[in-house]
């Protein structure tokens, strides 16, 4: 049976730490361009959606204040912000957003006529 000296133990600990450091430090791999593009598109879409929601909020505020002209103008601005590009299947990519704007306008029309 051999005895482990303090020097041997220090070398063993140093070797284990070195091995763990090498395993825990992955090589840096570049992010694929598609992921970067997707991230940029997502951020741009979120910003655009916030702007559209802001216009819908402006329309609601104008309607509640009784200013029909400002309400219509805000709804038109929101609709103008919606992108018109198509999905692969030929449908409008932002159709859901247009539907939301239409529903908001319909809601205002119903409330105004009541």
mmCIF file of C-alpha atoms in Angstrom:
data_model
loop_
_atom_site.group_PDB
_atom_site.id
_atom_site.type_symbol
_atom_site.label_atom_id
_atom_site.label_comp_id
_atom_site.label_asym_id
_atom_site.label_seq_id
_atom_site.Cartn_x
_atom_site.Cartn_y
_atom_site.Cartn_z
ATOM 1 C CA UNK A 1 0.000 0.000 0.000
ATOM 2 C CA UNK A 2 1.449 3.330 -1.012
ATOM 3 C CA UNK A 3 0.930 6.478 0.941
ATOM 4 C CA UNK A 4 -0.200 9.673 -0.670
ATOM 5 C CA UNK A 5 1.953 12.612 0.197
ATOM 6 C CA UNK A 6 0.724 16.167 0.445
ATOM 7 C CA UNK A 7 2.563 16.958 -2.784
ATOM 8 C CA UNK A 8 0.785 14.093 -4.582
ATOM 9 C CA UNK A 9 -2.572 15.265 -3.249
ATOM 10 C CA UNK A 10 -1.913 18.841 -4.408
ATOM 11 C CA UNK A 11 -1.009 17.599 -7.898
ATOM 12 C CA UNK A 12 -4.118 15.398 -8.002
ATOM 13 C CA UNK A 13 -6.389 18.295 -6.982
ATOM 14 C CA UNK A 14 -4.734 20.546 -9.560
ATOM 15 C CA UNK A 15 -5.259 17.909 -12.266
ATOM 16 C CA UNK A 16 -8.943 17.497 -11.337
ATOM 17 C CA UNK A 17 -9.503 21.261 -11.358
ATOM 18 C CA UNK A 18 -7.808 21.549 -14.736
ATOM 19 C CA UNK A 19 -9.930 18.717 -16.150
ATOM 20 C CA UNK A 20 -13.132 20.287 -14.802
ATOM 21 C CA UNK A 21 -12.218 23.686 -16.220
ATOM 22 C CA UNK A 22 -11.648 22.190 -19.642
ATOM 23 C CA UNK A 23 -15.017 20.425 -19.554
ATOM 24 C CA UNK A 24 -16.949 23.437 -18.230
ATOM 25 C CA UNK A 25 -15.531 25.843 -20.793
ATOM 26 C CA UNK A 26 -17.175 25.030 -24.098
ATOM 27 C CA UNK A 27 -15.620 26.306 -27.247
ATOM 28 C CA UNK A 28 -17.375 29.364 -28.520
ATOM 29 C CA UNK A 29 -19.442 28.514 -31.544
ATOM 30 C CA UNK A 30 -20.893 31.234 -33.704
ATOM 31 C CA UNK A 31 -24.657 31.594 -33.675
ATOM 32 C CA UNK A 32 -26.119 30.587 -37.027
ATOM 33 C CA UNK A 33 -27.317 33.471 -39.155
ATOM 34 C CA UNK A 34 -30.849 32.097 -39.229
ATOM 35 C CA UNK A 35 -31.108 32.356 -35.450
ATOM 36 C CA UNK A 36 -29.834 35.926 -35.537
ATOM 37 C CA UNK A 37 -32.274 36.785 -38.321
ATOM 38 C CA UNK A 38 -35.146 35.172 -36.429
ATOM 39 C CA UNK A 39 -34.243 37.094 -33.283
ATOM 40 C CA UNK A 40 -34.079 40.381 -35.169
ATOM 41 C CA UNK A 41 -37.423 39.711 -36.897
ATOM 42 C CA UNK A 42 -39.031 38.803 -33.594
ATOM 43 C CA UNK A 43 -37.805 42.005 -31.957
ATOM 44 C CA UNK A 44 -39.013 44.093 -34.911
ATOM 45 C CA UNK A 45 -42.420 42.377 -34.862
ATOM 46 C CA UNK A 46 -42.780 42.960 -31.127
ATOM 47 C CA UNK A 47 -41.964 46.644 -31.562
ATOM 48 C CA UNK A 48 -44.446 46.947 -34.410
ATOM 49 C CA UNK A 49 -47.130 45.173 -32.398
ATOM 50 C CA UNK A 50 -46.548 47.579 -29.494
ATOM 51 C CA UNK A 51 -47.024 50.535 -31.852
ATOM 52 C CA UNK A 52 -50.260 49.035 -33.189
ATOM 53 C CA UNK A 53 -51.490 48.402 -29.639
ATOM 54 C CA UNK A 54 -50.614 51.993 -28.774
ATOM 55 C CA UNK A 55 -52.797 53.251 -31.606
ATOM 56 C CA UNK A 56 -55.638 51.000 -30.468
ATOM 57 C CA UNK A 57 -55.264 52.450 -26.967
ATOM 58 C CA UNK A 58 -55.353 55.962 -28.454
ATOM 59 C CA UNK A 59 -58.548 55.035 -30.306
ATOM 60 C CA UNK A 60 -60.126 53.794 -27.077
ATOM 61 C CA UNK A 61 -59.141 56.957 -25.218
ATOM 62 C CA UNK A 62 -60.515 59.148 -28.008
ATOM 63 C CA UNK A 63 -63.771 57.157 -28.123
ATOM 64 C CA UNK A 64 -64.199 57.418 -24.361
ATOM 65 C CA UNK A 65 -63.570 61.159 -24.580
ATOM 66 C CA UNK A 66 -66.226 61.467 -27.296
ATOM 67 C CA UNK A 67 -63.797 62.464 -30.058
ATOM 68 C CA UNK A 68 -64.942 60.370 -33.018
ATOM 69 C CA UNK A 69 -62.508 61.951 -35.478
ATOM 70 C CA UNK A 70 -59.470 61.133 -33.334
ATOM 71 C CA UNK A 71 -60.826 57.628 -32.745
ATOM 72 C CA UNK A 72 -61.154 56.947 -36.468
ATOM 73 C CA UNK A 73 -57.735 58.478 -37.141
ATOM 74 C CA UNK A 74 -56.087 56.233 -34.536
ATOM 75 C CA UNK A 75 -57.802 53.144 -35.979
ATOM 76 C CA UNK A 76 -56.600 54.106 -39.460
ATOM 77 C CA UNK A 77 -53.058 54.616 -38.169
ATOM 78 C CA UNK A 78 -53.155 51.203 -36.514
ATOM 79 C CA UNK A 79 -54.364 49.617 -39.741
ATOM 80 C CA UNK A 80 -51.676 51.413 -41.754
ATOM 81 C CA UNK A 81 -48.964 49.977 -39.464
ATOM 82 C CA UNK A 82 -49.968 46.365 -40.189
ATOM 83 C CA UNK A 83 -47.540 44.693 -42.636
ATOM 84 C CA UNK A 84 -49.041 43.346 -45.850
ATOM 85 C CA UNK A 85 -46.704 40.427 -46.570
ATOM 86 C CA UNK A 86 -48.120 36.965 -47.130
ATOM 87 C CA UNK A 87 -47.484 33.593 -45.515
ATOM 88 C CA UNK A 88 -46.208 30.669 -47.573
ATOM 89 C CA UNK A 89 -49.786 29.512 -48.099
ATOM 90 C CA UNK A 90 -50.793 32.889 -49.560
ATOM 91 C CA UNK A 91 -52.724 34.214 -46.564
ATOM 92 C CA UNK A 92 -52.016 37.562 -44.996
ATOM 93 C CA UNK A 93 -49.392 37.096 -42.281
ATOM 94 C CA UNK A 94 -50.876 39.671 -39.899
ATOM 95 C CA UNK A 95 -54.549 38.835 -40.519
ATOM 96 C CA UNK A 96 -55.148 38.305 -36.805
ATOM 97 C CA UNK A 97 -54.013 41.840 -36.078
ATOM 98 C CA UNK A 98 -56.296 43.241 -38.780
ATOM 99 C CA UNK A 99 -59.137 41.210 -37.279
ATOM 100 C CA UNK A 100 -58.409 42.759 -33.858
ATOM 101 C CA UNK A 101 -58.533 46.257 -35.336
ATOM 102 C CA UNK A 102 -61.789 45.443 -37.119
ATOM 103 C CA UNK A 103 -63.299 44.015 -33.943
ATOM 104 C CA UNK A 104 -62.309 47.149 -32.041
ATOM 105 C CA UNK A 105 -63.920 49.351 -34.710
ATOM 106 C CA UNK A 106 -67.048 47.176 -34.681
ATOM 107 C CA UNK A 107 -67.206 47.432 -30.907
ATOM 108 C CA UNK A 108 -66.988 51.214 -31.074
ATOM 109 C CA UNK A 109 -69.729 51.305 -33.738
ATOM 110 C CA UNK A 110 -72.040 49.172 -31.603
ATOM 111 C CA UNK A 111 -71.412 51.284 -28.504
ATOM 112 C CA UNK A 112 -71.960 54.499 -30.454
ATOM 113 C CA UNK A 113 -75.280 53.308 -31.881
ATOM 114 C CA UNK A 114 -76.581 52.150 -28.499
#
